[in-house]
């Protein structure tokens, strides 16, 4: 099927090293893998510290034909404009029918702008079926039928290149989380689960946390109060090209990825872990349930730390089976799923 959309402009508020940037780079990989020469230009309103790393990743992975950064907007040069949680787009572009809003934020207060989006836009794009059910309730009646599913993809690239990490050398089983740490991500519950696992299952674990710590929690106070300071490895936000190596390191040491989040639009870090066949333990929220195809083995009820520890033990006891299940779950957010959604939206509407 010939694509009607060949040149895309993305608008996003700031360039950090967060999930949105990873989503855009993953799309470039997907277009490249499927030999679809769709050009994506990205315009950031501000550099939040990640612009240079974003540019370097593009060059390092030879994605220059598929994605690039621009310094000024010419709306007429694009077939479609995708604004990612950036309502400022309506101050920059007056031709509303070529604008699509991509809603990726799981923070409800950050979605209030959806109620003021012009009805004339092309549509609203969301990254998971469960999140679509949420967003449909938050838009005008005219926009409800224009909420479309555009699934995130996590290409299983690079994993086969990390053969140097096959030996276990951490000495303990890593419990790993990567992403923002705050009350919404439920970091305190994650710390509680880890401390309880040490108490109930023995001193066999090390906690590896990577990402920004937000002001609404005191991570160091939490760690000290649970007496796990000597079992914590904290890393700052991981650069795009280092994510693969870190995931492979955790996997080669028989680790588990954990997310205790209270809400997600998709759950990108968890999906990335799954793409590396790294077993996951996730809070039982709709987006996480979707990622693991409703398999309760990898889900625990929010607030139930005893159940979380029991599920953690169950995964570790049957680790090879858990790895095999991850291989099956990868299909849910494959390149093919993303390309299928993309064609349905931009070839048939």
PDB file of N, CA and C in Angstrom, residues 21 63 66 69 89 93 109 148 200 219 221 225 227 234 240 242 244 247 293 295 299 305 323 330 338:
ATOM      1  N   UNK A  21      11.325  10.898  23.192  1.00  0.00           N
ATOM      2  CA  UNK A  21      12.442  10.853  22.249  1.00  0.00           C
ATOM      3  C   UNK A  21      12.751   9.418  21.832  1.00  0.00           C
ATOM      4  N   UNK A  63      20.471   6.986  10.868  1.00  0.00           N
ATOM      5  CA  UNK A  63      19.040   7.238  10.676  1.00  0.00           C
ATOM      6  C   UNK A  63      18.767   8.593  10.022  1.00  0.00           C
ATOM      7  N   UNK A  66      15.824   9.252   7.861  1.00  0.00           N
ATOM      8  CA  UNK A  66      14.502   9.005   8.428  1.00  0.00           C
ATOM      9  C   UNK A  66      14.086  10.007   9.494  1.00  0.00           C
ATOM     10  N   UNK A  69      16.512  16.914  13.241  1.00  0.00           N
ATOM     11  CA  UNK A  69      16.082  18.025  14.081  1.00  0.00           C
ATOM     12  C   UNK A  69      16.084  19.301  13.248  1.00  0.00           C
ATOM     13  N   UNK A  89       1.163  24.086  19.810  1.00  0.00           N
ATOM     14  CA  UNK A  89       1.141  23.931  18.361  1.00  0.00           C
ATOM     15  C   UNK A  89       0.127  24.867  17.719  1.00  0.00           C
ATOM     16  N   UNK A  93       0.837  26.904  14.275  1.00  0.00           N
ATOM     17  CA  UNK A  93       0.286  26.426  13.002  1.00  0.00           C
ATOM     18  C   UNK A  93      -1.213  26.702  12.980  1.00  0.00           C
ATOM     19  N   UNK A 109      -3.487  15.437  35.223  1.00  0.00           N
ATOM     20  CA  UNK A 109      -3.483  16.899  35.213  1.00  0.00           C
ATOM     21  C   UNK A 109      -2.827  17.458  33.949  1.00  0.00           C
ATOM     22  N   UNK A 148      -7.344   7.659  17.705  1.00  0.00           N
ATOM     23  CA  UNK A 148      -6.811   6.514  16.977  1.00  0.00           C
ATOM     24  C   UNK A 148      -5.651   5.870  17.738  1.00  0.00           C
ATOM     25  N   UNK A 200      12.418 -11.464  53.322  1.00  0.00           N
ATOM     26  CA  UNK A 200      11.697 -12.739  53.198  1.00  0.00           C
ATOM     27  C   UNK A 200      12.444 -13.773  52.357  1.00  0.00           C
ATOM     28  N   UNK A 219      14.259  10.148  47.850  1.00  0.00           N
ATOM     29  CA  UNK A 219      14.742   8.782  47.627  1.00  0.00           C
ATOM     30  C   UNK A 219      15.725   8.359  48.696  1.00  0.00           C
ATOM     31  N   UNK A 221      16.116   9.403  51.746  1.00  0.00           N
ATOM     32  CA  UNK A 221      15.449   9.172  53.025  1.00  0.00           C
ATOM     33  C   UNK A 221      14.759   7.816  53.031  1.00  0.00           C
ATOM     34  N   UNK A 225      15.761   4.768  55.513  1.00  0.00           N
ATOM     35  CA  UNK A 225      14.756   4.286  56.479  1.00  0.00           C
ATOM     36  C   UNK A 225      14.495   2.791  56.326  1.00  0.00           C
ATOM     37  N   UNK A 227      16.845   0.756  55.379  1.00  0.00           N
ATOM     38  CA  UNK A 227      18.141   0.126  55.637  1.00  0.00           C
ATOM     39  C   UNK A 227      18.645  -0.697  54.456  1.00  0.00           C
ATOM     40  N   UNK A 234      22.535   3.516  42.199  1.00  0.00           N
ATOM     41  CA  UNK A 234      21.748   4.560  41.541  1.00  0.00           C
ATOM     42  C   UNK A 234      22.531   5.106  40.350  1.00  0.00           C
ATOM     43  N   UNK A 240      20.536   7.242  25.334  1.00  0.00           N
ATOM     44  CA  UNK A 240      19.820   6.348  24.429  1.00  0.00           C
ATOM     45  C   UNK A 240      20.649   5.136  24.038  1.00  0.00           C
ATOM     46  N   UNK A 242      23.025   3.713  25.467  1.00  0.00           N
ATOM     47  CA  UNK A 242      23.472   2.870  26.571  1.00  0.00           C
ATOM     48  C   UNK A 242      22.358   1.989  27.138  1.00  0.00           C
ATOM     49  N   UNK A 244      20.526  -0.271  25.736  1.00  0.00           N
ATOM     50  CA  UNK A 244      20.665  -1.667  25.320  1.00  0.00           C
ATOM     51  C   UNK A 244      21.689  -2.407  26.183  1.00  0.00           C
ATOM     52  N   UNK A 247      20.293  -2.971  29.778  1.00  0.00           N
ATOM     53  CA  UNK A 247      19.305  -4.057  29.792  1.00  0.00           C
ATOM     54  C   UNK A 247      19.997  -5.413  29.688  1.00  0.00           C
ATOM     55  N   UNK A 293       0.049  -9.325  28.002  1.00  0.00           N
ATOM     56  CA  UNK A 293      -1.043 -10.130  27.460  1.00  0.00           C
ATOM     57  C   UNK A 293      -1.890 -10.778  28.555  1.00  0.00           C
ATOM     58  N   UNK A 295      -1.222 -11.841  31.488  1.00  0.00           N
ATOM     59  CA  UNK A 295      -0.633 -12.953  32.239  1.00  0.00           C
ATOM     60  C   UNK A 295      -0.357 -12.509  33.682  1.00  0.00           C
ATOM     61  N   UNK A 299       2.158  -9.770  37.143  1.00  0.00           N
ATOM     62  CA  UNK A 299       1.410  -8.631  37.649  1.00  0.00           C
ATOM     63  C   UNK A 299       1.121  -8.795  39.136  1.00  0.00           C
ATOM     64  N   UNK A 305       2.309  -5.465  48.704  1.00  0.00           N
ATOM     65  CA  UNK A 305       3.745  -5.762  48.610  1.00  0.00           C
ATOM     66  C   UNK A 305       4.047  -7.233  48.879  1.00  0.00           C
ATOM     67  N   UNK A 323      11.589 -16.026  30.745  1.00  0.00           N
ATOM     68  CA  UNK A 323      12.298 -15.485  29.577  1.00  0.00           C
ATOM     69  C   UNK A 323      11.571 -15.862  28.292  1.00  0.00           C
ATOM     70  N   UNK A 330       6.864  -9.812  23.140  1.00  0.00           N
ATOM     71  CA  UNK A 330       7.509  -8.837  22.255  1.00  0.00           C
ATOM     72  C   UNK A 330       6.667  -8.541  21.020  1.00  0.00           C
ATOM     73  N   UNK A 338       3.221  -1.398  14.806  1.00  0.00           N
ATOM     74  CA  UNK A 338       3.272   0.047  14.609  1.00  0.00           C
ATOM     75  C   UNK A 338       3.000   0.418  13.154  1.00  0.00           C
TER      76      UNK A 338
END
